[in-house]
Tab-separated table of C-alpha atoms and ligand atoms in Angstrom:
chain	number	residue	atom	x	y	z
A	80	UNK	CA	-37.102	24.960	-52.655
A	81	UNK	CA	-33.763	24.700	-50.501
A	82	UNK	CA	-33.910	21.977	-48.985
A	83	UNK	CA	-34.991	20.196	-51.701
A	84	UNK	CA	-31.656	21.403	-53.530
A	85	UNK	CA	-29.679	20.371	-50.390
A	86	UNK	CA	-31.649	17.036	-50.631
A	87	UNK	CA	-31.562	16.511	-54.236
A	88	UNK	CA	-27.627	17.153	-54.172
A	89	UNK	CA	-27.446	14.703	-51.220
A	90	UNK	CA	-28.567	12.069	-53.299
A	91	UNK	CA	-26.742	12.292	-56.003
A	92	UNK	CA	-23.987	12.415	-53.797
A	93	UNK	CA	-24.754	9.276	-51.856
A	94	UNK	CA	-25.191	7.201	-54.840
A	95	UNK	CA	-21.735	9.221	-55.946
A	96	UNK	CA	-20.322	7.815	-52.903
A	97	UNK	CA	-21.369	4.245	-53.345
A	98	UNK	CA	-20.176	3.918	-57.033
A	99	UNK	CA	-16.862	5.214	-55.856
A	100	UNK	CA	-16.274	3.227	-52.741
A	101	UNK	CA	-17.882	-0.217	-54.335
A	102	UNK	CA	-14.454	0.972	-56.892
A	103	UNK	CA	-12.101	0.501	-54.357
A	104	UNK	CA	-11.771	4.229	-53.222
A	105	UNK	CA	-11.087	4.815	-49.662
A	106	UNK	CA	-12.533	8.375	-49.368
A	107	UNK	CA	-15.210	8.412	-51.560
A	108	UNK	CA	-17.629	10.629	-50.091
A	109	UNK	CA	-14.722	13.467	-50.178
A	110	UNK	CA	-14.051	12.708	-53.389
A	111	UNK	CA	-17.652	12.745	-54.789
A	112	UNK	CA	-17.959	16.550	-52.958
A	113	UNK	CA	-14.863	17.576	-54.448
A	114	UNK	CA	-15.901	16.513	-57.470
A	115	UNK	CA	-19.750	18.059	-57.304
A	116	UNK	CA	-18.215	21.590	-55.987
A	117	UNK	CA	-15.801	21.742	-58.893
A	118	UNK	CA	-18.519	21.366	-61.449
A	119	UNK	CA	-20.298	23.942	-59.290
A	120	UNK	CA	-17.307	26.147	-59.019
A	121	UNK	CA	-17.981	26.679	-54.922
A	122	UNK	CA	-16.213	25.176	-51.876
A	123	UNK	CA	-16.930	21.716	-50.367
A	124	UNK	CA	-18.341	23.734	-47.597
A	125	UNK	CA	-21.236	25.228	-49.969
A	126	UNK	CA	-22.360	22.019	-50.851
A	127	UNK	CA	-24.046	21.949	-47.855
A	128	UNK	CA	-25.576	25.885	-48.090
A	129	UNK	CA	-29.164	26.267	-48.766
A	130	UNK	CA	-28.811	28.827	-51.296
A	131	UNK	CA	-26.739	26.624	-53.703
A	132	UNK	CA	-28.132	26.452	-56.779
A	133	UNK	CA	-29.086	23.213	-57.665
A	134	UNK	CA	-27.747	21.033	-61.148
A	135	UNK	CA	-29.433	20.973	-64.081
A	136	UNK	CA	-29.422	18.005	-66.324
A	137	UNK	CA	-26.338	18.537	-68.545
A	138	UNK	CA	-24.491	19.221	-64.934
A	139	UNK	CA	-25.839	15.897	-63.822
A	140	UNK	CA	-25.272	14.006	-66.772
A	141	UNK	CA	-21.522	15.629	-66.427
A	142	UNK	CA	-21.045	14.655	-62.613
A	143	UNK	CA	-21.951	11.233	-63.671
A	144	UNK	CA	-19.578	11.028	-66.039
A	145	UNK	CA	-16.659	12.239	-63.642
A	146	UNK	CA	-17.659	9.829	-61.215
A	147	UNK	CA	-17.326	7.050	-64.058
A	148	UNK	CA	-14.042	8.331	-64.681
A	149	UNK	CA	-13.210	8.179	-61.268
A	150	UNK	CA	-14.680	4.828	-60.413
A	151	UNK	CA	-12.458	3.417	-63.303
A	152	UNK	CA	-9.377	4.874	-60.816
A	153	UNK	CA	-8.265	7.965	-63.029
A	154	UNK	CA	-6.727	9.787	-61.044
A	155	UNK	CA	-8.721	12.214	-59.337
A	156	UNK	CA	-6.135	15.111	-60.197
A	157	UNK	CA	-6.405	14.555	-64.097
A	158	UNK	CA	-10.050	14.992	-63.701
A	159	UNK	CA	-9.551	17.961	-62.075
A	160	UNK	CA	-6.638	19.101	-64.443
A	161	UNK	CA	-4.549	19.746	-61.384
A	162	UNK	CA	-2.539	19.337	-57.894
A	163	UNK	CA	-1.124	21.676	-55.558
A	164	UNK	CA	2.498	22.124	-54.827
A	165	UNK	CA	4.211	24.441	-52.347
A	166	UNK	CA	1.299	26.124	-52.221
A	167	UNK	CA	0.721	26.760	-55.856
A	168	UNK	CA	-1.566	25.079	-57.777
A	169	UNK	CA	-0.262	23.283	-61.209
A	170	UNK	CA	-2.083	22.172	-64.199
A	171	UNK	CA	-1.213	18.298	-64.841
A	172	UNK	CA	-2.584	15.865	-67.536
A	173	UNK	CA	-1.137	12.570	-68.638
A	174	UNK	CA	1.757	14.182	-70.078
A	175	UNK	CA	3.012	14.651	-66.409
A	176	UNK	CA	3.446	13.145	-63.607
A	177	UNK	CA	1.494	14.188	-60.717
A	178	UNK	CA	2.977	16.363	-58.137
A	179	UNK	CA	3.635	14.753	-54.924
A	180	UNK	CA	3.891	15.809	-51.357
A	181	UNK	CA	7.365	13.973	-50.762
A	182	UNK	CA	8.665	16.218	-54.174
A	183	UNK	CA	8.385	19.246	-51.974
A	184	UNK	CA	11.427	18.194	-49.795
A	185	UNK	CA	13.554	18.764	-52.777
A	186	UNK	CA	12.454	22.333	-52.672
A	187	UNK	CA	13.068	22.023	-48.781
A	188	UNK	CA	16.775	20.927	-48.789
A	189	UNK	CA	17.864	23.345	-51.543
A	190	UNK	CA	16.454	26.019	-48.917
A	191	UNK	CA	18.380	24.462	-46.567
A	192	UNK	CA	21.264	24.820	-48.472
A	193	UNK	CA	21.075	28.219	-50.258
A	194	UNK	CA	18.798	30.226	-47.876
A	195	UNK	CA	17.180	33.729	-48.972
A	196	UNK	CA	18.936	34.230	-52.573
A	197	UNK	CA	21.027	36.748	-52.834
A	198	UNK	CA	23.518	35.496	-55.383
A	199	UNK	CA	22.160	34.680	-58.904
A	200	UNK	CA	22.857	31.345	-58.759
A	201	UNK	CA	22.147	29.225	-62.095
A	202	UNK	CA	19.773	26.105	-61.418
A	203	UNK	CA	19.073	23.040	-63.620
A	204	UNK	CA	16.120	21.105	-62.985
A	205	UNK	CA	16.103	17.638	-65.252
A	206	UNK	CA	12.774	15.838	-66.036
A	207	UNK	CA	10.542	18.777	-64.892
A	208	UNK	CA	7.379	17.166	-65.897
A	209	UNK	CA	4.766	19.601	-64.737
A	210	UNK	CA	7.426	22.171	-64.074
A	211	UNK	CA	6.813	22.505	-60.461
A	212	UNK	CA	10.228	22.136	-59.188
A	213	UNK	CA	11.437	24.422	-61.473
A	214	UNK	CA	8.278	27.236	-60.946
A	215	UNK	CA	8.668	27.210	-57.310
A	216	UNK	CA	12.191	27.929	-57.700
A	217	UNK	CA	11.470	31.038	-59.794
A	218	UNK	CA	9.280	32.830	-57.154
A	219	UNK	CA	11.700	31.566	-54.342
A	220	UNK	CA	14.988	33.063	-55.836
A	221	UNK	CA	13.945	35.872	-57.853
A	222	UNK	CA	17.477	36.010	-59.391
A	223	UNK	CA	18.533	32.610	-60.439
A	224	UNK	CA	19.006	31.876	-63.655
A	225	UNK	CA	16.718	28.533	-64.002
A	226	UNK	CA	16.995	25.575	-66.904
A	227	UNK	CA	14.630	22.966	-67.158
A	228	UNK	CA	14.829	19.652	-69.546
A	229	UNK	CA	12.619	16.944	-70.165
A	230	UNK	CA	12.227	14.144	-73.086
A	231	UNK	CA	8.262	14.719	-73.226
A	232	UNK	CA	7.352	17.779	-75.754
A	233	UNK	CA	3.691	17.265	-73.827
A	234	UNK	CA	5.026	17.612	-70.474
A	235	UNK	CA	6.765	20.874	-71.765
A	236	UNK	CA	3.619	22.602	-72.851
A	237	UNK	CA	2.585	21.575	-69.486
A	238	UNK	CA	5.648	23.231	-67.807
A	239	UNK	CA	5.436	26.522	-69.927
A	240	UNK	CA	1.591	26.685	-68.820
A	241	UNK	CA	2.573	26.548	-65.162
A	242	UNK	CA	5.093	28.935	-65.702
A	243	UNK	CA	3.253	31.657	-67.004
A	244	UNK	CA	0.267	30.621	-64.797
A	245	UNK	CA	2.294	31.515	-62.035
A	246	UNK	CA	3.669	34.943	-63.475
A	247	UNK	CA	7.300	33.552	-63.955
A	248	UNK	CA	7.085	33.732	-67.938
A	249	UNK	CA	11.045	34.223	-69.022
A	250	UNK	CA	12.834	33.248	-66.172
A	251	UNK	CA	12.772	29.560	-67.353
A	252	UNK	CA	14.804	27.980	-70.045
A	253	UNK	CA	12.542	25.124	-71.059
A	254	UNK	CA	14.827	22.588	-73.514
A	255	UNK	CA	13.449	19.374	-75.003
A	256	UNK	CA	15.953	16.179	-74.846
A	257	UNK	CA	17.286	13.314	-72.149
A	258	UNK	CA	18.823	14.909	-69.174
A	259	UNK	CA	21.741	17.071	-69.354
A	260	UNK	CA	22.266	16.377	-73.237
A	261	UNK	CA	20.296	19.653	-74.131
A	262	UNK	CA	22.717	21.822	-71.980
A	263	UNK	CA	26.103	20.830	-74.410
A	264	UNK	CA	25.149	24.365	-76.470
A	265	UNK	CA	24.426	26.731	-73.910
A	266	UNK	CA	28.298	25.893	-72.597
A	267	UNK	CA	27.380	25.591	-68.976
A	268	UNK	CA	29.908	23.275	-68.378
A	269	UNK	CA	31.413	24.015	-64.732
A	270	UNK	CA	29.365	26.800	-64.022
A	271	UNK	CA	26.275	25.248	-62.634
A	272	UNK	CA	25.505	25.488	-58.943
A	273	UNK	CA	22.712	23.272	-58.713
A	274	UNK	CA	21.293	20.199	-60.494
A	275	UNK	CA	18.016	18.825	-59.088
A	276	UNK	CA	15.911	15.979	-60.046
A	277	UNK	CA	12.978	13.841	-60.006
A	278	UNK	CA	13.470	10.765	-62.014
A	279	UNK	CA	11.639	7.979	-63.255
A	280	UNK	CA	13.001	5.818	-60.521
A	281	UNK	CA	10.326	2.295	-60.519
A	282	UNK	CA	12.039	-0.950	-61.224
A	283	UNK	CA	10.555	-2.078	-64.066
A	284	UNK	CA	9.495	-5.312	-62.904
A	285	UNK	CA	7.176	-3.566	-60.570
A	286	UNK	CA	5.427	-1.138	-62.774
A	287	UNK	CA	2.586	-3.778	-63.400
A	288	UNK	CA	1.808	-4.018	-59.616
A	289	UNK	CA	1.275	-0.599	-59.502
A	290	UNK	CA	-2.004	1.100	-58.153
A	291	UNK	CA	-4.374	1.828	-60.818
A	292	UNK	CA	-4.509	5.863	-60.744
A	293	UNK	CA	-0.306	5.328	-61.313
A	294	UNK	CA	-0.084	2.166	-63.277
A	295	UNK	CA	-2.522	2.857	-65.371
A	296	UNK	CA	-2.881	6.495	-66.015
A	297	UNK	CA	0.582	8.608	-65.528
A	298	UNK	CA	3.217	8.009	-68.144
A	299	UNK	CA	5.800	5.404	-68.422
A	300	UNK	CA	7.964	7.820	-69.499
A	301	UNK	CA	7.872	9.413	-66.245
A	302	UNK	CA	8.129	6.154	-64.162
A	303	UNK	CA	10.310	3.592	-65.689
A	304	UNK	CA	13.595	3.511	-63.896
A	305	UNK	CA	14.854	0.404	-65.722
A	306	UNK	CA	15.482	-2.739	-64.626
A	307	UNK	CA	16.608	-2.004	-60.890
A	308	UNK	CA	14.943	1.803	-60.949
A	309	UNK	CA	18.742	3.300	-61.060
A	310	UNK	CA	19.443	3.602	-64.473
A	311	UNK	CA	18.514	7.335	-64.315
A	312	UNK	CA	21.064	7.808	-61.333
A	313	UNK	CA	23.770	5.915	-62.975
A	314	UNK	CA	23.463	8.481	-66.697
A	315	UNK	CA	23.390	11.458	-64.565
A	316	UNK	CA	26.000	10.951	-62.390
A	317	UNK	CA	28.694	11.329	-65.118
A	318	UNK	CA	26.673	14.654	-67.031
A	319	UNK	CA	26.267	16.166	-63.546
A	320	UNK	CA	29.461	16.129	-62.809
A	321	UNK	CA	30.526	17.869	-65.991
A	322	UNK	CA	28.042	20.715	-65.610
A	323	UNK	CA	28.814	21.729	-61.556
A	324	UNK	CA	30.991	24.104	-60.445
A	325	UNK	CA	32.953	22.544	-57.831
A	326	UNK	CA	31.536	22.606	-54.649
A	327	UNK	CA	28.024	22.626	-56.703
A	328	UNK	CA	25.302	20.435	-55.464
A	329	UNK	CA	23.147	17.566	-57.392
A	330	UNK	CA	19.502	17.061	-55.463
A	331	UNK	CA	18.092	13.749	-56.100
A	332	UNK	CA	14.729	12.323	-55.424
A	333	UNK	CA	14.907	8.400	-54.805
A	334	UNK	CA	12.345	5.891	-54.490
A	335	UNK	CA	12.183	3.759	-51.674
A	336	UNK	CA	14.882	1.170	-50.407
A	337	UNK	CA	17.346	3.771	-52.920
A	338	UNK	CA	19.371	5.907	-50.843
A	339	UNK	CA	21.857	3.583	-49.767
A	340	UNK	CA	22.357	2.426	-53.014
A	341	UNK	CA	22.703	5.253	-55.142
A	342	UNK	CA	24.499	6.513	-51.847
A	343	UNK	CA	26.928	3.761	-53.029
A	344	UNK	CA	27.362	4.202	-56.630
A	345	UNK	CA	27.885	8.171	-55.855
A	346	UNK	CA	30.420	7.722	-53.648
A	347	UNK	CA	32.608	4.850	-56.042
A	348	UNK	CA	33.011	7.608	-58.783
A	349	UNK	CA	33.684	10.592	-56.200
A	350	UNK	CA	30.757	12.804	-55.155
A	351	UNK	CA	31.032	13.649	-51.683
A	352	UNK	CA	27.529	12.656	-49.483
A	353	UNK	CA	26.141	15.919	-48.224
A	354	UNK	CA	22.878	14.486	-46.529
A	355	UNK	CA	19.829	11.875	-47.051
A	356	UNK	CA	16.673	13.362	-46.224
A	357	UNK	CA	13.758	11.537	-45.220
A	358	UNK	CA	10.118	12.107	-46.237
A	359	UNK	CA	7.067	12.466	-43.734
A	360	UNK	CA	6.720	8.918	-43.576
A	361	UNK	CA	10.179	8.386	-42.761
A	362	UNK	CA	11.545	7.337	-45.822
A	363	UNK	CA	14.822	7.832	-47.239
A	364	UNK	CA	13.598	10.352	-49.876
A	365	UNK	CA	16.004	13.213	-50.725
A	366	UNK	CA	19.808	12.494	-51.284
A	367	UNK	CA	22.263	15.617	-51.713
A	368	UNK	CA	25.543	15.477	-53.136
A	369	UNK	CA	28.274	18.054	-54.061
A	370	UNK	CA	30.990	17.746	-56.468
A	371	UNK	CA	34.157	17.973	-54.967
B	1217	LIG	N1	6.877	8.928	-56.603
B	1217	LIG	C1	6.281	8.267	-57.727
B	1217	LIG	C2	5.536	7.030	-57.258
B	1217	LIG	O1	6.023	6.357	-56.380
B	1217	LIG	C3	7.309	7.862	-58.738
B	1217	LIG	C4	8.001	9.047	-59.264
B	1217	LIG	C5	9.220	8.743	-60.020
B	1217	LIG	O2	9.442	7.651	-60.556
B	1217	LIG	N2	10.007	9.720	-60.062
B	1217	LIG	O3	4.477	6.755	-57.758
């Protein structure tokens, strides 16, 4: 009977493989495995041990229908219902953004910057979609006192899910509202030592040419950064600098061809350029500044 299993499951996944690469999907094969393991609960690596059990016809019926979704270009992490991030793995839907690698070198420069915690520093992390900035920074610094806003009452669920999935229920303040504006009651003003944050940064012109999985599936909301993808930089400037101590540091992720301008528009109303940090692929990704 085992090799028939292995064969039978070889199958499906060829023809798997074929509706996903004739959809414009580079790796299908991996994807098709990753997909078949996950309905099978097992490793990638299983797939191919003869004592797997093999599908029955509802779990065929189902991998065919998460292959349609994927061939359609859903993304292959809301099929999944979620991404990895530092190491710890998130629940997303189309609430939230995905997680991406580059997001990580946010949490990178504020080790940089602040080291092993020893101080309870208070932390603000604005448009925390999934939340993962925000979780990762509760098992990091174990004292900070962390706040985390966004506009998107879905994305918040989202967040709160993470953060109890991860065992850091109560060390994050999750408000609802744009930005900083949420903040104005909890009189914070000129105590916070960090600000980080991942804005919706695309210009808007080019959110139609978009790939699929991001154009058509993760939310405006999380995307749109106005006409030239700075408007986000340009209202947070002003609230950031309200809410930092001085000497307090704002972490920004850009988009590409950014840095030097939002370097720019910093600078013009005072913030002092700590350091632009580029991504794996070399690209401008990470700009720190402190208020003076
Ligand atoms: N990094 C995302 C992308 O390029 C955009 C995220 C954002 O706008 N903050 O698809």
């Amino acid at each position: 009977m085992n090799t028939t299993v292995i064969r039978g499951l070889q199958n499906l996944l060829q023809t798997a493989t074929r509706a996903l690469t004739d959809a414009g999907i580079p790796d299908g094969r991996r994807e098709a495995e990753t997909l078949i393991a996950h309905l099978l609960d097992c490793t990638r690596l299983a797939l191919y041990r003869a004592d797997l059990p093999s599908l029955d016809s509802d779990q065929e019926k189902t991998f065919s229908d998460l292959i349609r979704r994927r061939a359609n270009r859903e993304p292959l992490q809301y099929i999944l219902g979620t991404q990895e991030f530092w190491g710890l793995e998130f629940r997303v839907t189309t609430d939230t953004l995905i997680p991406r690698p580059e997001t990580e070198m946010l949490i990178e420069a504020v080790l940089e910057q602040w080291g092993p915690p020893a101080l309870p520093i208070t932390l603000v992390d604005l448009c925390t979609g999934t939340g993962c900035l925000a979780v990762t920074l509760a098992t990091l610094y174990p004292t900070a006192r962390i706040l985390a806003t966004d506009l998107s009452p879905g994305a918040l669920d989202v967040a709160r899910s993470n953060t109890s999935r991860h065992g850091m229920t109560g060390r994050i303040e999750f408000l609802e509202g744009d930005l900083l504006k949420p903040l104005a009651s909890i009189r914070l003003q000129g105590q916070v030592d960090l600000i980080l944050a991942n804005p919706p940064y695309i210009p808007a012109s080019e959110l139609d040419r978009l790939q699929p999985e991001v154009g058509l599936y993760e939310p405006r909301l999380a995307l749109d950064g106005g006409p030239d993808g700075l408007d986000f930089y340009r209202r947070i400037f002003p609230r950031a600098i309200e809410f930092l101590r001085p000497g307090g540091r704002l972490f920004l992720e850009v988009g590409i061809r950014q840095a030097i301008p939002v370097r720019a528009m910093a600078e013009q109303i005072g913030w002092r350029v700590d350091r632009i940090k580029k991504d794996l692929s070399g690209i401008d990704r990470v700009v720190v500044l402190e208020k003076p």
